[in-house]
Amino acid sequence: MSAVGFPAFPPTGTAAKGAVRRGQSWWARAWVSAMEESALDAGPLKKGRAYARTGRVGPITVSPGAVQARVQDDDGEMYHTVVSLEPLTDDEWDRLLRALAARSGRLAALLAGEMPRDVVAAAADADVTLLPGIGDLEPECDCPTWDLPCLHAAALSYQAGWLLDADPFVLFLLRGRSREQILDGLRDLSTPGPAAAAAAPDPTDARTSDAGTDAPPSGSRVLGELPPPPDVPEPPPATDLLPGVPDRTPDGTPVDLVALRAVLAAAARTAAERLTALDR
């Protein structure tokens, strides 16, 4: 299984000094709500927010089922803290990937750092839960307090929301699969397998005669000698037809060519399915 490390967040400052606002997306707020609404006491939450803002949380590691870090207490003691979220089963992942592949725009939005509500709704329709609800986040810490969550786990949970805010694929990793595994799965869905090829009808198999019936002709038919093919001009250079995809966007963001191919493959699959439905 994959694990991804993230550097520690620097202190964000206070509201009076122009604090950096993080965790503002609706999906990050949903994560935080799942943690806050499970809390038994508001005190550790308030202290945890302060810890998150003042840089008490060290580098964060995200892996399937867990986000963890070391959090510094007021006395300088470092505590190992984990917030767990149950991964999806393989069957749930199959249903989720099919929901993502059904509309290429869903994957494109995720790659752009957005979590469309349509993705969460489509997952729910496939009987898959993406965002955690009350009681789904399980905090653990080796500190001596009995609070659930303790202030260290609360601080880590708030910063985990910040990570989700910047990259929704963090949530997918917590649910069990990395960005690369998701893209590979979508590519597999967009490529017809041997079973699909075997199921395709062979036009040479339809040889029955329709003579004496009102049915339209079926099977292969000899149409006579075909005219010679027309002259085809030399195609223009490929660079005149489609400019090359740049390595970076105008703002300097690297272009993920692997992800771009996955989006195009999903779009092609959707178009093929719709054309097939129109032909029936």
PDB file of N, CA, C and O in Angstrom, residues 1-6 60-68 173-174 176-181:
ATOM      1  N   MET A   1       0.836  -1.188   0.000  1.00  0.00           N
ATOM      2  CA  MET A   1       0.000   0.000   0.000  1.00  0.00           C
ATOM      3  C   MET A   1       0.876   1.246   0.000  1.00  0.00           C
ATOM      4  O   MET A   1       1.973   1.247   0.554  1.00  0.00           O
ATOM      5  N   SER A   2       0.349   2.336  -0.572  1.00  0.00           N
ATOM      6  CA  SER A   2       1.096   3.573  -0.699  1.00  0.00           C
ATOM      7  C   SER A   2       0.984   4.413   0.561  1.00  0.00           C
ATOM      8  O   SER A   2       0.002   4.349   1.287  1.00  0.00           O
ATOM      9  N   ALA A   3       2.015   5.202   0.815  1.00  0.00           N
ATOM     10  CA  ALA A   3       2.000   6.193   1.881  1.00  0.00           C
ATOM     11  C   ALA A   3       2.642   7.455   1.321  1.00  0.00           C
ATOM     12  O   ALA A   3       3.621   7.385   0.573  1.00  0.00           O
ATOM     13  N   VAL A   4       2.093   8.599   1.655  1.00  0.00           N
ATOM     14  CA  VAL A   4       2.581   9.877   1.145  1.00  0.00           C
ATOM     15  C   VAL A   4       2.881  10.788   2.327  1.00  0.00           C
ATOM     16  O   VAL A   4       2.057  10.914   3.245  1.00  0.00           O
ATOM     17  N   GLY A   5       4.057  11.409   2.316  1.00  0.00           N
ATOM     18  CA  GLY A   5       4.432  12.330   3.368  1.00  0.00           C
ATOM     19  C   GLY A   5       4.232  13.776   2.939  1.00  0.00           C
ATOM     20  O   GLY A   5       4.446  14.126   1.769  1.00  0.00           O
ATOM     21  N   PHE A   6       3.808  14.597   3.868  1.00  0.00           N
ATOM     22  CA  PHE A   6       3.602  16.022   3.623  1.00  0.00           C
ATOM     23  C   PHE A   6       4.393  16.833   4.645  1.00  0.00           C
ATOM     24  O   PHE A   6       4.400  16.479   5.839  1.00  0.00           O
ATOM     25  N   ILE A  60       3.227  15.265   8.187  1.00  0.00           N
ATOM     26  CA  ILE A  60       2.070  14.365   8.207  1.00  0.00           C
ATOM     27  C   ILE A  60       2.280  13.242   7.198  1.00  0.00           C
ATOM     28  O   ILE A  60       2.703  13.485   6.059  1.00  0.00           O
ATOM     29  N   THR A  61       1.962  12.034   7.601  1.00  0.00           N
ATOM     30  CA  THR A  61       1.995  10.879   6.706  1.00  0.00           C
ATOM     31  C   THR A  61       0.574  10.375   6.491  1.00  0.00           C
ATOM     32  O   THR A  61      -0.148  10.131   7.460  1.00  0.00           O
ATOM     33  N   VAL A  62       0.190  10.252   5.229  1.00  0.00           N
ATOM     34  CA  VAL A  62      -1.132   9.745   4.875  1.00  0.00           C
ATOM     35  C   VAL A  62      -0.956   8.394   4.201  1.00  0.00           C
ATOM     36  O   VAL A  62      -0.174   8.246   3.259  1.00  0.00           O
ATOM     37  N   SER A  63      -1.673   7.405   4.689  1.00  0.00           N
ATOM     38  CA  SER A  63      -1.639   6.059   4.114  1.00  0.00           C
ATOM     39  C   SER A  63      -3.062   5.512   4.118  1.00  0.00           C
ATOM     40  O   SER A  63      -3.957   6.104   4.734  1.00  0.00           O
ATOM     41  N   PRO A  64      -3.307   4.409   3.414  1.00  0.00           N
ATOM     42  CA  PRO A  64      -4.662   3.851   3.425  1.00  0.00           C
ATOM     43  C   PRO A  64      -5.145   3.580   4.846  1.00  0.00           C
ATOM     44  O   PRO A  64      -4.553   2.791   5.582  1.00  0.00           O
ATOM     45  N   GLY A  65      -6.177   4.283   5.245  1.00  0.00           N
ATOM     46  CA  GLY A  65      -6.776   4.059   6.550  1.00  0.00           C
ATOM     47  C   GLY A  65      -6.282   4.925   7.669  1.00  0.00           C
ATOM     48  O   GLY A  65      -6.838   4.864   8.773  1.00  0.00           O
ATOM     49  N   ALA A  66      -5.256   5.770   7.459  1.00  0.00           N
ATOM     50  CA  ALA A  66      -4.719   6.530   8.587  1.00  0.00           C
ATOM     51  C   ALA A  66      -3.969   7.776   8.139  1.00  0.00           C
ATOM     52  O   ALA A  66      -3.292   7.779   7.102  1.00  0.00           O
ATOM     53  N   VAL A  67      -4.099   8.832   8.948  1.00  0.00           N
ATOM     54  CA  VAL A  67      -3.259  10.022   8.837  1.00  0.00           C
ATOM     55  C   VAL A  67      -2.584  10.188  10.190  1.00  0.00           C
ATOM     56  O   VAL A  67      -3.229  10.067  11.238  1.00  0.00           O
ATOM     57  N   GLN A  68      -1.268  10.403  10.183  1.00  0.00           N
ATOM     58  CA  GLN A  68      -0.552  10.429  11.457  1.00  0.00           C
ATOM     59  C   GLN A  68       0.563  11.459  11.442  1.00  0.00           C
ATOM     60  O   GLN A  68       1.083  11.835  10.387  1.00  0.00           O
ATOM     61  N   LEU A 173      -6.780   8.362  -0.992  1.00  0.00           N
ATOM     62  CA  LEU A 173      -5.695   7.565  -0.427  1.00  0.00           C
ATOM     63  C   LEU A 173      -6.091   7.034   0.952  1.00  0.00           C
ATOM     64  O   LEU A 173      -5.837   5.870   1.280  1.00  0.00           O
ATOM     65  N   LEU A 174      -6.718   7.871   1.758  1.00  0.00           N
ATOM     66  CA  LEU A 174      -7.198   7.410   3.061  1.00  0.00           C
ATOM     67  C   LEU A 174      -8.211   6.276   2.903  1.00  0.00           C
ATOM     68  O   LEU A 174      -8.272   5.364   3.727  1.00  0.00           O
ATOM     69  N   GLY A 176      -8.049   4.096   0.633  1.00  0.00           N
ATOM     70  CA  GLY A 176      -7.409   2.854   0.234  1.00  0.00           C
ATOM     71  C   GLY A 176      -6.634   2.828  -1.058  1.00  0.00           C
ATOM     72  O   GLY A 176      -5.907   1.864  -1.307  1.00  0.00           O
ATOM     73  N   ARG A 177      -6.752   3.868  -1.914  1.00  0.00           N
ATOM     74  CA  ARG A 177      -6.034   3.797  -3.187  1.00  0.00           C
ATOM     75  C   ARG A 177      -5.382   5.132  -3.521  1.00  0.00           C
ATOM     76  O   ARG A 177      -5.952   6.205  -3.277  1.00  0.00           O
ATOM     77  N   SER A 178      -4.196   5.033  -4.111  1.00  0.00           N
ATOM     78  CA  SER A 178      -3.444   6.221  -4.471  1.00  0.00           C
ATOM     79  C   SER A 178      -3.968   6.816  -5.772  1.00  0.00           C
ATOM     80  O   SER A 178      -4.748   6.191  -6.506  1.00  0.00           O
ATOM     81  N   ARG A 179      -3.512   7.994  -6.059  1.00  0.00           N
ATOM     82  CA  ARG A 179      -3.865   8.670  -7.317  1.00  0.00           C
ATOM     83  C   ARG A 179      -3.503   7.795  -8.512  1.00  0.00           C
ATOM     84  O   ARG A 179      -4.292   7.633  -9.439  1.00  0.00           O
ATOM     85  N   GLU A 180      -2.292   7.197  -8.484  1.00  0.00           N
ATOM     86  CA  GLU A 180      -1.848   6.374  -9.612  1.00  0.00           C
ATOM     87  C   GLU A 180      -2.726   5.128  -9.760  1.00  0.00           C
ATOM     88  O   GLU A 180      -3.047   4.721 -10.887  1.00  0.00           O
ATOM     89  N   GLN A 181      -3.106   4.514  -8.657  1.00  0.00           N
ATOM     90  CA  GLN A 181      -3.967   3.330  -8.729  1.00  0.00           C
ATOM     91  C   GLN A 181      -5.341   3.686  -9.304  1.00  0.00           C
ATOM     92  O   GLN A 181      -5.921   2.902 -10.062  1.00  0.00           O
TER      93      GLN A 181
END
